[in-house]
Short mmCIF file of C-alpha atoms and ligand atoms in Angstrom, two decimals:
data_model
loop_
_atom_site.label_atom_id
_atom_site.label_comp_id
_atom_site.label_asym_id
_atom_site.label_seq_id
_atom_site.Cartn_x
_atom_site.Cartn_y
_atom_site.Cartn_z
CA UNK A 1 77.44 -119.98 -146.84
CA UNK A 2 79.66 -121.69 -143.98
CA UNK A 3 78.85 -119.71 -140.22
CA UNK A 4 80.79 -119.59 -137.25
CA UNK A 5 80.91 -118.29 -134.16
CA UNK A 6 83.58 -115.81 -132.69
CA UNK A 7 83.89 -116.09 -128.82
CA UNK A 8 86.05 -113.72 -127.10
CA UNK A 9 85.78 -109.72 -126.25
CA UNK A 10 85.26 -106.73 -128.16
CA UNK A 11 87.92 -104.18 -126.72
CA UNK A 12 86.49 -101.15 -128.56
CA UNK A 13 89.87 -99.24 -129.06
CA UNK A 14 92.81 -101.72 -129.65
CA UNK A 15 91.86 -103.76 -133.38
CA UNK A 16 92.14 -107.08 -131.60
CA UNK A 17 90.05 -109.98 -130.57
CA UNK A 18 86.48 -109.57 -132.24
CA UNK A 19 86.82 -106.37 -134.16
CA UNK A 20 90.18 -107.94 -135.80
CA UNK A 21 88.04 -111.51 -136.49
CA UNK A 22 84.73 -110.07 -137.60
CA UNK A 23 86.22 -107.98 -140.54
CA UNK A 24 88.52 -110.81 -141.44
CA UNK A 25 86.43 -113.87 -141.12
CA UNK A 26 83.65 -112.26 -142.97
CA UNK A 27 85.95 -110.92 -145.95
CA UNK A 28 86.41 -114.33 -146.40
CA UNK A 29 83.16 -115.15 -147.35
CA UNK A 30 82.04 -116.10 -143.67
CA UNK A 31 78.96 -115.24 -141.79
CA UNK A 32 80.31 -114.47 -138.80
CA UNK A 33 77.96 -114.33 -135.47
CA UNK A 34 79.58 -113.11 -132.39
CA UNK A 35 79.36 -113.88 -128.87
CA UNK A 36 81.51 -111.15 -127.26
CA UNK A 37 82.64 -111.71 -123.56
CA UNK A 38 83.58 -108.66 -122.04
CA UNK A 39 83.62 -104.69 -123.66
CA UNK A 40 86.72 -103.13 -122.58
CA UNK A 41 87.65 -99.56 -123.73
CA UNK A 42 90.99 -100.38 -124.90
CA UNK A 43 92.93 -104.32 -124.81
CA UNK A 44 94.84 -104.42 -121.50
CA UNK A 45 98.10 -103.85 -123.43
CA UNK A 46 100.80 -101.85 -121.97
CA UNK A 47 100.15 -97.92 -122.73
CA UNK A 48 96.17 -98.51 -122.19
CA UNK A 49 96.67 -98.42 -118.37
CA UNK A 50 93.17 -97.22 -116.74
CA UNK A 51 90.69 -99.22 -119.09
CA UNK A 52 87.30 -100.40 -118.47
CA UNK A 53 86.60 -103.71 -118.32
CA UNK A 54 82.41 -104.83 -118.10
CA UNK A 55 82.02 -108.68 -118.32
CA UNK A 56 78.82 -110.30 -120.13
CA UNK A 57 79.22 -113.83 -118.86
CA UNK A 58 75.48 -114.02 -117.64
CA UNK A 59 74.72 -112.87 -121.15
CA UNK A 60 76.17 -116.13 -122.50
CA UNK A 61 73.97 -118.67 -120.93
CA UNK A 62 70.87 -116.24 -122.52
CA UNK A 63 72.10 -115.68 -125.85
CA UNK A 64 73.08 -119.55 -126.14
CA UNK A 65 69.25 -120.70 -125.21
CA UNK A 66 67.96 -117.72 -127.65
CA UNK A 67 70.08 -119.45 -130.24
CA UNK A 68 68.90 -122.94 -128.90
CA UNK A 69 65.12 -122.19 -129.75
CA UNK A 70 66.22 -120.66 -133.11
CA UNK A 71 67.31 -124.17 -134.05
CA UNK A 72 71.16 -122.22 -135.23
CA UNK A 73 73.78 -123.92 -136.80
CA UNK A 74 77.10 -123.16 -136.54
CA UNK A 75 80.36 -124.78 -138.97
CA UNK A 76 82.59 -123.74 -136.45
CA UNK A 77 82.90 -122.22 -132.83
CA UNK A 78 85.84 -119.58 -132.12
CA UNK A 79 87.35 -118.88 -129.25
CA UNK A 80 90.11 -115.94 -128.10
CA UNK A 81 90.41 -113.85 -125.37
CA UNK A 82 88.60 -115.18 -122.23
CA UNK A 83 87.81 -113.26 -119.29
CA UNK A 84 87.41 -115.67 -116.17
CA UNK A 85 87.27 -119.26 -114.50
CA UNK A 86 83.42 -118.48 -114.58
CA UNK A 87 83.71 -117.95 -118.61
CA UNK A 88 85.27 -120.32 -119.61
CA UNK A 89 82.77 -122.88 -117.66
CA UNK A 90 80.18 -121.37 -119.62
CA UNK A 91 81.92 -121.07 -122.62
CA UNK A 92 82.68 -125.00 -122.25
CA UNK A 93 79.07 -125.45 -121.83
CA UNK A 94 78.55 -123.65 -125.03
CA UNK A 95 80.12 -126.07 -127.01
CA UNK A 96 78.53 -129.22 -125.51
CA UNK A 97 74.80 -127.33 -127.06
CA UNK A 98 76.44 -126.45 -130.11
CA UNK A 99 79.58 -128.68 -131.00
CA UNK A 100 78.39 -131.84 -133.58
CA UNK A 101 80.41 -134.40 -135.05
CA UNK A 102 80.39 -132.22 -138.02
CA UNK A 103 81.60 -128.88 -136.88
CA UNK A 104 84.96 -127.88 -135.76
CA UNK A 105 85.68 -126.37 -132.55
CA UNK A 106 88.57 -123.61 -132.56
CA UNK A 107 90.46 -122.50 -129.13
CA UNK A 108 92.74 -120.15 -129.11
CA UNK A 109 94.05 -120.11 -125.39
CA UNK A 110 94.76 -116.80 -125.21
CA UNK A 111 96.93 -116.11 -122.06
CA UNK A 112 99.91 -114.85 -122.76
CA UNK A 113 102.63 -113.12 -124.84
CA UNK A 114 107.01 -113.26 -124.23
CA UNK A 115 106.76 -115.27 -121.65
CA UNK A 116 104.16 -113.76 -118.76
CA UNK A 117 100.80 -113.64 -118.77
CA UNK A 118 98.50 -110.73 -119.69
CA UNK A 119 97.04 -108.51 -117.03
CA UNK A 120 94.24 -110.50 -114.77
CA UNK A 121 95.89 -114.25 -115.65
CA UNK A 122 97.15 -116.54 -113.65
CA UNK A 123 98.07 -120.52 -113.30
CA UNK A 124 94.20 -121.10 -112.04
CA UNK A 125 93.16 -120.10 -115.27
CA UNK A 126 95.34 -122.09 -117.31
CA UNK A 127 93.99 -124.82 -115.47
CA UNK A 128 90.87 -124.05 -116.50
CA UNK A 129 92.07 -123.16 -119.87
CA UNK A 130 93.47 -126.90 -120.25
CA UNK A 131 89.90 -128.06 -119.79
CA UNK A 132 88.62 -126.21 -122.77
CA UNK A 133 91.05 -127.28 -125.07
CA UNK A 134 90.67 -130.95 -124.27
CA UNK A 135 86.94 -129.75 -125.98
CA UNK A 136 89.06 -128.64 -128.99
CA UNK A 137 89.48 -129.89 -132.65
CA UNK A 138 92.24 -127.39 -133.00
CA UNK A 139 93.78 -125.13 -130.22
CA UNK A 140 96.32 -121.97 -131.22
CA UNK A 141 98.97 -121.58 -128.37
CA UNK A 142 101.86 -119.60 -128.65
CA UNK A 143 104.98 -120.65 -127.16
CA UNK A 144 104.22 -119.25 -123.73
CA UNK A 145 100.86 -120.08 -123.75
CA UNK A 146 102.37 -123.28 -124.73
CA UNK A 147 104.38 -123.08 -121.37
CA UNK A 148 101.22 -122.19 -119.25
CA UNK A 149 99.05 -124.56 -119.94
CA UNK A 150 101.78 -127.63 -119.68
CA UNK A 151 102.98 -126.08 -116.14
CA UNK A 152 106.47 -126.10 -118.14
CA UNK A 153 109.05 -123.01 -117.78
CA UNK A 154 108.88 -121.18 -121.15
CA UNK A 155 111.21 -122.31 -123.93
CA UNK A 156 112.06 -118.44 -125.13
CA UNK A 157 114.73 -118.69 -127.78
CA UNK A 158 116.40 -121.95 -126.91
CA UNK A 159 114.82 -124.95 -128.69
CA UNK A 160 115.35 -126.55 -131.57
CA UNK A 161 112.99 -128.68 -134.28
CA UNK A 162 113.50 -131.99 -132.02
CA UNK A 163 112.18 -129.53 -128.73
CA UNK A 164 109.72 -128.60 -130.24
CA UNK A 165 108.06 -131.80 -131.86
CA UNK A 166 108.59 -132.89 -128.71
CA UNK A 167 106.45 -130.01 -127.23
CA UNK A 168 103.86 -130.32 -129.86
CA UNK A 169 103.29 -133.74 -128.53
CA UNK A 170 102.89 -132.87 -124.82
CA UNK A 171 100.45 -130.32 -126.10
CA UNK A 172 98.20 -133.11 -128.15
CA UNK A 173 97.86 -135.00 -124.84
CA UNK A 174 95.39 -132.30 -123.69
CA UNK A 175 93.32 -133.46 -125.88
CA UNK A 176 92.74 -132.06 -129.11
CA UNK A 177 93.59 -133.55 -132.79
CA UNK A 178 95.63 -130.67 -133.77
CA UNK A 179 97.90 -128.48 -132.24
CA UNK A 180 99.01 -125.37 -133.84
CA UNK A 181 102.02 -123.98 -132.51
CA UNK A 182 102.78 -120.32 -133.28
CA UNK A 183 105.69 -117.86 -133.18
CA UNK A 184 108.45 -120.46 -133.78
CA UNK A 185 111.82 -119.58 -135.01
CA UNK A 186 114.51 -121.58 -135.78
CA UNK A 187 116.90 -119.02 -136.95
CA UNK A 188 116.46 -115.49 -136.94
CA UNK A 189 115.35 -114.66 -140.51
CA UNK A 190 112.36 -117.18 -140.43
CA UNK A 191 108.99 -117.27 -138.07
CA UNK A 192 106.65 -119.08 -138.66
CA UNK A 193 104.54 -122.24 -137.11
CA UNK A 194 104.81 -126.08 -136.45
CA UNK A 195 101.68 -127.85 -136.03
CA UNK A 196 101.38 -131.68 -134.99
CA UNK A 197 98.35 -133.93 -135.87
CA UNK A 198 97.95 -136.45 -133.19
CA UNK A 199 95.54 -138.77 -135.62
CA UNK A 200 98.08 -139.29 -137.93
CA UNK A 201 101.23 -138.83 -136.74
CA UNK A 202 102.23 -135.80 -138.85
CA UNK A 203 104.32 -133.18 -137.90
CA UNK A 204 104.24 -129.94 -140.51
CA UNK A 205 105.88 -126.92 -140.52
CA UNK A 206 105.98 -123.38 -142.45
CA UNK A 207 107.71 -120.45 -142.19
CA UNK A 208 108.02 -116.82 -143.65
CA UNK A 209 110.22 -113.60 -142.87
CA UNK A 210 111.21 -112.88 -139.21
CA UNK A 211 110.05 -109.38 -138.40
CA UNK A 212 111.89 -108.02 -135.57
CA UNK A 213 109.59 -105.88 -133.16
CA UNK A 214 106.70 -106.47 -131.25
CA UNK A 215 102.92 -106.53 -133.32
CA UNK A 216 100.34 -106.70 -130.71
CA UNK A 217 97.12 -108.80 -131.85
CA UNK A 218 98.89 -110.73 -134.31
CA UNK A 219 97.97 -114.38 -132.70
CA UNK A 220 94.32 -112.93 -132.98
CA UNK A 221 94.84 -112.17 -136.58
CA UNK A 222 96.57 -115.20 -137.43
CA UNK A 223 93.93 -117.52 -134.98
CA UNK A 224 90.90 -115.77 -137.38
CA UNK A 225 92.91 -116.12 -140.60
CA UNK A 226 93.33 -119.96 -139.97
CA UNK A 227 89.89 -119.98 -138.52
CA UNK A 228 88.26 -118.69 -141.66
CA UNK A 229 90.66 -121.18 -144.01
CA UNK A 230 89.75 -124.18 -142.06
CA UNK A 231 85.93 -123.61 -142.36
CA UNK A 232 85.86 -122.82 -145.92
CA UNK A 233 87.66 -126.64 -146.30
CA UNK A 234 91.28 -125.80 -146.87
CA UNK A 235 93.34 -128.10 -145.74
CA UNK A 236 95.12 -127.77 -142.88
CA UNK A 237 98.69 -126.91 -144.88
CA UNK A 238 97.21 -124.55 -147.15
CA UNK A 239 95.34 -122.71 -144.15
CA UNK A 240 98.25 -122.22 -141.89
CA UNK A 241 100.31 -120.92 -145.13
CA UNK A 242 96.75 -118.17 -145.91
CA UNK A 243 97.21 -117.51 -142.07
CA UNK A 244 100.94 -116.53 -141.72
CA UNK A 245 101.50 -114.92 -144.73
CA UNK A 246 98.21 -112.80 -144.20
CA UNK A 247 99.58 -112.05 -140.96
CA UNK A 248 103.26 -111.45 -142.31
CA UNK A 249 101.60 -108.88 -144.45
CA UNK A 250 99.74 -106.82 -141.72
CA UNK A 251 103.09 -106.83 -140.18
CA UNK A 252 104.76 -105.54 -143.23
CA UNK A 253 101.96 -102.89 -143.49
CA UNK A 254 102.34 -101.82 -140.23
CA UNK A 255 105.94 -101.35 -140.27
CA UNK A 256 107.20 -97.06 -140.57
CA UNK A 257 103.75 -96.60 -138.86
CA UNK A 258 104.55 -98.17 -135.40
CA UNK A 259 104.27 -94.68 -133.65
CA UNK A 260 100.63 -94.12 -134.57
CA UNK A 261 99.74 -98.27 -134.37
CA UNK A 262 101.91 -99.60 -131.37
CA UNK A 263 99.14 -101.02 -130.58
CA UNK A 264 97.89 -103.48 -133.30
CA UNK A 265 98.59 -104.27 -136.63
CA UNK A 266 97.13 -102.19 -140.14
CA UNK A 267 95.04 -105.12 -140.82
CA UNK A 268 92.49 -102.98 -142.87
CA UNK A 269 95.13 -102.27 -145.58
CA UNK A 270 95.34 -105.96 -146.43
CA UNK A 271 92.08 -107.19 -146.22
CA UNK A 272 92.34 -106.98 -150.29
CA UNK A 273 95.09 -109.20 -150.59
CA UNK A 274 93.69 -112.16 -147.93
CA UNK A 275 90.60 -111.98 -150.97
CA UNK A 276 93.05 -112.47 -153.22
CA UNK A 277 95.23 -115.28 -151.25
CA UNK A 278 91.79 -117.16 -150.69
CA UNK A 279 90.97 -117.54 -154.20
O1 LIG B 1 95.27 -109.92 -128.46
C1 LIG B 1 94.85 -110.66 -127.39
C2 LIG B 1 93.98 -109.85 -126.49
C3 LIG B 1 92.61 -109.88 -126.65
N1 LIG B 1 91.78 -109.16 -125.87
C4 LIG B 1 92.26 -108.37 -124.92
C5 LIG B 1 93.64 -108.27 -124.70
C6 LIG B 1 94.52 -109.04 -125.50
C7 LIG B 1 95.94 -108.97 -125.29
O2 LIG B 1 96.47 -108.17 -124.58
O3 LIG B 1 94.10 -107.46 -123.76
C8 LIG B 1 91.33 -107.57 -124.07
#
């Protein structure tokens, strides 16, 4: 059985970050060990003003020499939702004990959404941000993390396939093989994502039905979808096609219940069909 490791919170109300990738990751056949970063009451999405935010950075440094003297092994480490400069130091550290030549190391630079950062970032921690993914096999931006963590202004709607390729390259120079570039839309039926794969050149796209609205915790979905693909040896084409459409389905799910789930997506209803997309 392939193991990996999920870095980022657990925001105990909200269905995002780890309590969206443990369920999914470990449906698909994944033991999934956690390393969670901060406990929050809710995610720091708008309507969850007033919640509770405890950081466990000193925990990390603890749990990583536990795991150290155990001798672990891990097919992949995760990362999402971040909490400070300090973190993602540590988190960095992390993967110098545990990355191998053999394992794949996931960041998902989790910063921002529509152009603006979430509550408590700023352009000091895409900074730092840029440092981690430069550690990275694959990193996840969106398009405005995208923007962020290039110093660029943020593309919104007007780009085209040439823009973006273009983008995708500016991205690979941070340092990773593969960039993963999500929430692209070239006309407004389609969404979907382009990645680029600086080894070999290759440029490859795919795309499903445009959902208009806003899903919150979708890039965490989709960033634990691909995660899951990519460490059970799909390749990278099939994974990102398991990770939209799985996604594309929550969404679908969701949709004539956004009053009682503005704020995440109904992943729990379509956990049987990922098992069935994975077979
Ligand atoms: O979905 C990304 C995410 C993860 N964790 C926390 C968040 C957000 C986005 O708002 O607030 C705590």
């Amino acid at each position: 059985m392939k193991r990996i490791v999920s870095i980022q919170d657990i925001s105990c109300f909200g269905k995002c970050s780890l309590t969206a990738a443990l369920p999914i990751t470990s449906a698909m056949g994944i033991e999934t060990c956690v390393i969670p970063t901060a406990v929050l009451s809710t995610h720091t999405g708008t309507g969850f003003e007033g919640y509770t935010y405890r950081d466990l950075t000193s925990d990390i440094p603890q749990i990583s020499a536990h795991w150290k003297r155990l001798n672990l092994r891990l097919d992949a480490i995760c990362t999402g939702y971040l909490g400070s400069f300090e973190q993602i130091k540590i988190v960095s550290d992390f993967m110098d004990d545990f990355g191998t030549d053999d394992n794949l190391i996931i960041v998902d630079p989790v910063m921002g959404d529509k152009g603006e950062y979430y509550k408590g970032f700023n352009d000091g921690f895409a900074n730092e941000m840029k440092k981690l993914c430069k550690k990275a096999d694959v990193i996840l931006p969106n398009l405005t993390e995208a923007a962020l963590l290039l110093g660029e202004d943020y593309l919104g709607d007007s780009y085209d396939e040439k823009s973006i390729k273009e983008l995708l390259a500016r991205l690979a120079t941070l340092g990773s093989d593969i960039v993963v570039l999500t929430g692209v839309s070239f006309n407004e039926n389609s969404q979907g994502v382009m990645s680029y794969n600086r080894v070999t050149g290759e440029f490859s796209s795919y795309f499903s039905d445009n959902i208009p609205g806003y899903f919150h915790s979708t890039g965490d979905v989709f960033s634990a979808t691909l995660s899951g693909a990519l460490v059970k040896g799909f390749d990278m084409g099939r994974a990102i096609k398991v990770a939209v459409d799985f996604t594309v389905d929550c969404i679908k799910h969701t949709l004539g219940h956004e009053k009682e789930h503005w704020y995440g997506v109904m992943f729990e209803d379509c956990i049987g069909d990922l098992i069935e997309m994975i077979k």
